[in-house]
Coordinates of C-alpha atoms in Angstrom, one line a residue:
X1 CA 0.1 0.0 -0.1
X2 CA 1.5 3.4 -1.0
X3 CA 1.9 6.2 1.6
X4 CA -1.5 8.0 0.6
X5 CA -3.4 4.9 0.6
X6 CA -2.1 3.8 3.9
X7 CA -2.9 7.4 5.3
X8 CA -6.6 7.4 4.0
X9 CA -7.0 3.8 5.3
X10 CA -6.6 4.9 8.8
X11 CA -9.5 7.3 8.5
X12 CA -12.6 5.4 9.5
X13 CA -16.3 5.7 9.5
X14 CA -18.5 5.4 12.5
X15 CA -20.6 2.5 11.1
X16 CA -17.3 0.4 10.7
X17 CA -15.9 1.1 14.3
X18 CA -17.7 -1.8 16.1
X19 CA -16.5 -4.4 13.5
X20 CA -12.8 -3.1 13.3
X21 CA -12.3 -2.9 17.1
X22 CA -14.1 -6.2 18.0
X23 CA -11.6 -7.9 15.5
X24 CA -8.6 -6.0 16.8
X25 CA -9.6 -7.1 20.4
X26 CA -10.2 -10.7 19.2
X27 CA -6.6 -10.6 18.0
X28 CA -5.2 -9.5 21.5
X29 CA -4.7 -5.9 20.5
X30 CA -4.6 -3.4 23.3
X31 CA -6.6 -0.3 22.1
X32 CA -5.9 3.2 23.4
X33 CA -8.4 6.0 22.8
X34 CA -8.1 9.6 22.9
X35 CA -10.1 12.6 21.5
X36 CA -10.0 16.3 21.0
X37 CA -10.6 19.2 18.6
X38 CA -6.9 19.2 17.2
X39 CA -7.7 22.3 15.6
X40 CA -4.1 23.5 15.0
X41 CA -1.8 20.7 15.7
X42 CA 1.2 21.9 17.8
X43 CA 4.2 20.2 19.5
X44 CA 2.1 19.6 22.9
X45 CA -0.3 17.5 20.8
X46 CA 2.4 15.5 19.1
X47 CA 4.1 14.7 22.4
X48 CA 0.7 13.9 24.0
X49 CA -0.2 11.6 21.2
X50 CA 3.3 9.9 21.1
X51 CA 2.9 9.2 24.7
X52 CA -0.5 8.1 24.5
X53 CA 0.5 5.6 21.5
X54 CA 3.0 3.8 23.9
X55 CA 0.3 2.8 26.2
X56 CA -1.1 0.1 23.9
X57 CA -1.0 -1.6 20.5
X58 CA -3.4 0.6 18.6
X59 CA -4.0 4.3 19.0
X60 CA -7.4 5.7 18.1
X61 CA -7.9 9.4 17.8
X62 CA -11.6 10.7 17.6
X63 CA -11.9 14.2 16.4
X64 CA -14.8 16.5 17.0
X65 CA -16.7 17.4 14.1
X66 CA -16.8 20.9 12.9
X67 CA -20.2 21.4 14.5
X68 CA -19.2 19.9 17.8
X69 CA -16.2 22.2 17.8
X70 CA -18.2 25.4 17.0
X71 CA -20.5 24.4 20.0
X72 CA -17.6 23.9 22.3
X73 CA -15.1 26.6 21.2
X74 CA -17.3 29.3 19.7
X75 CA -18.6 30.4 16.2
X76 CA -14.9 31.2 15.0
X77 CA -13.6 27.7 15.3
X78 CA -12.6 25.5 14.2
X79 CA -9.9 27.0 12.0
X80 CA -8.9 23.9 10.2
X81 CA -12.1 21.7 8.9
X82 CA -12.8 18.3 10.0
X83 CA -11.6 16.4 6.9
X84 CA -8.3 18.1 7.0
X85 CA -7.8 17.6 10.8
X86 CA -8.4 13.9 10.1
X87 CA -5.7 14.0 7.5
X88 CA -3.3 15.7 9.8
X89 CA -3.9 13.1 12.6
X90 CA -3.8 10.1 10.1
X91 CA -0.5 11.2 8.8
X92 CA 1.3 10.6 12.1
X93 CA 3.0 7.2 12.1
X94 CA 1.9 6.4 15.8
X95 CA -1.6 7.1 15.0
X96 CA -3.5 3.9 13.9
X97 CA -7.0 5.2 13.3
X98 CA -8.9 8.3 13.2
X99 CA -12.6 9.1 13.1
X100 CA -15.1 11.9 13.6
X101 CA -17.8 12.3 16.1
X102 CA -20.5 14.9 16.1
X103 CA -21.6 14.7 19.8
X104 CA -20.3 17.1 22.4
X105 CA -18.3 14.2 24.2
X106 CA -17.1 10.9 22.7
X107 CA -18.9 8.7 25.2
X108 CA -21.0 7.0 22.4
X109 CA -17.9 6.3 20.4
X110 CA -16.0 5.0 23.4
X111 CA -18.8 2.5 24.2
X112 CA -18.7 1.3 20.6
X113 CA -14.9 0.9 20.6
X114 CA -14.5 -0.3 24.2
X115 CA -10.7 0.7 24.6
X116 CA -8.5 -0.8 27.0
X117 CA -7.0 2.6 27.8
X118 CA -8.7 6.1 27.8
X119 CA -6.2 8.9 27.6
X120 CA -6.6 12.6 28.1
X121 CA -4.3 15.6 29.0
X122 CA -3.5 16.3 32.7
X123 CA -5.8 19.4 32.5
X124 CA -8.5 16.9 33.1
X125 CA -9.4 15.1 36.3
X126 CA -10.4 11.6 35.8
X127 CA -13.8 12.2 37.0
X128 CA -14.2 14.8 34.3
X129 CA -13.2 12.7 31.4
X130 CA -16.2 11.6 29.1
X131 CA -16.3 7.9 29.1
X132 CA -14.1 7.2 32.0
X133 CA -16.5 5.5 34.2
X134 CA -17.6 3.3 31.4
X135 CA -14.0 2.4 30.5
X136 CA -13.1 1.5 34.3
X137 CA -16.3 -0.4 34.7
X138 CA -15.0 -2.6 31.8
X139 CA -11.7 -3.3 33.5
X140 CA -9.9 -0.8 31.5
X141 CA -7.7 2.2 32.6
X142 CA -8.0 5.9 32.3
X143 CA -4.5 7.8 32.3
X144 CA -3.8 11.5 32.1
X145 CA -0.6 12.6 30.3
X146 CA 1.1 15.8 31.6
X147 CA 0.9 18.6 29.1
X148 CA 3.8 20.6 27.9
X149 CA 3.8 24.2 29.0
X150 CA 3.5 27.0 26.6
X151 CA 1.6 25.1 24.0
X152 CA -2.2 25.4 23.4
X153 CA -4.4 26.4 20.3
X154 CA -5.9 29.2 22.2
X155 CA -2.6 30.8 23.0
X156 CA -1.4 30.3 19.3
X157 CA -4.5 32.0 18.1
X158 CA -4.0 34.8 20.5
X159 CA -0.3 35.2 19.2
X160 CA -1.6 35.3 15.7
X161 CA -4.3 37.9 16.5
X162 CA -1.8 40.1 18.0
X163 CA 0.4 39.9 14.8
X164 CA -2.4 40.8 12.6

């Protein structure tokens, strides 16, 4: 498979989720799940995703749809459309699957995938993480990864705003 086909193969649709991940689990793969807007990818995101990928065999990144981002971040976001954000994520070697969700939280997707490990940044407490109680009830783990100081999409947008 060429590089382009390999990257596009990583982007999956919601109707395929259950089948793909049941098969992976049947084959003994440890599935790690994370989610976010990933509007403007910066070194903090890359570090976070690399760390998350080391917690299992398969890293799944669920990306908020454009509508979901607008509801969460306001009418001026996202900067980058959802299909392009998926392509960015899928291009990382350490990301195995990417999908879009339209809800405000990924709880329904988490229930479909049934990850072994649910990961978020350390700016969240475990009791604030959508799907955490479900993953823990299923015998999985919920892990927070320390953030790198000085990196956030909001701070990048503020810097850009000041320069214009």
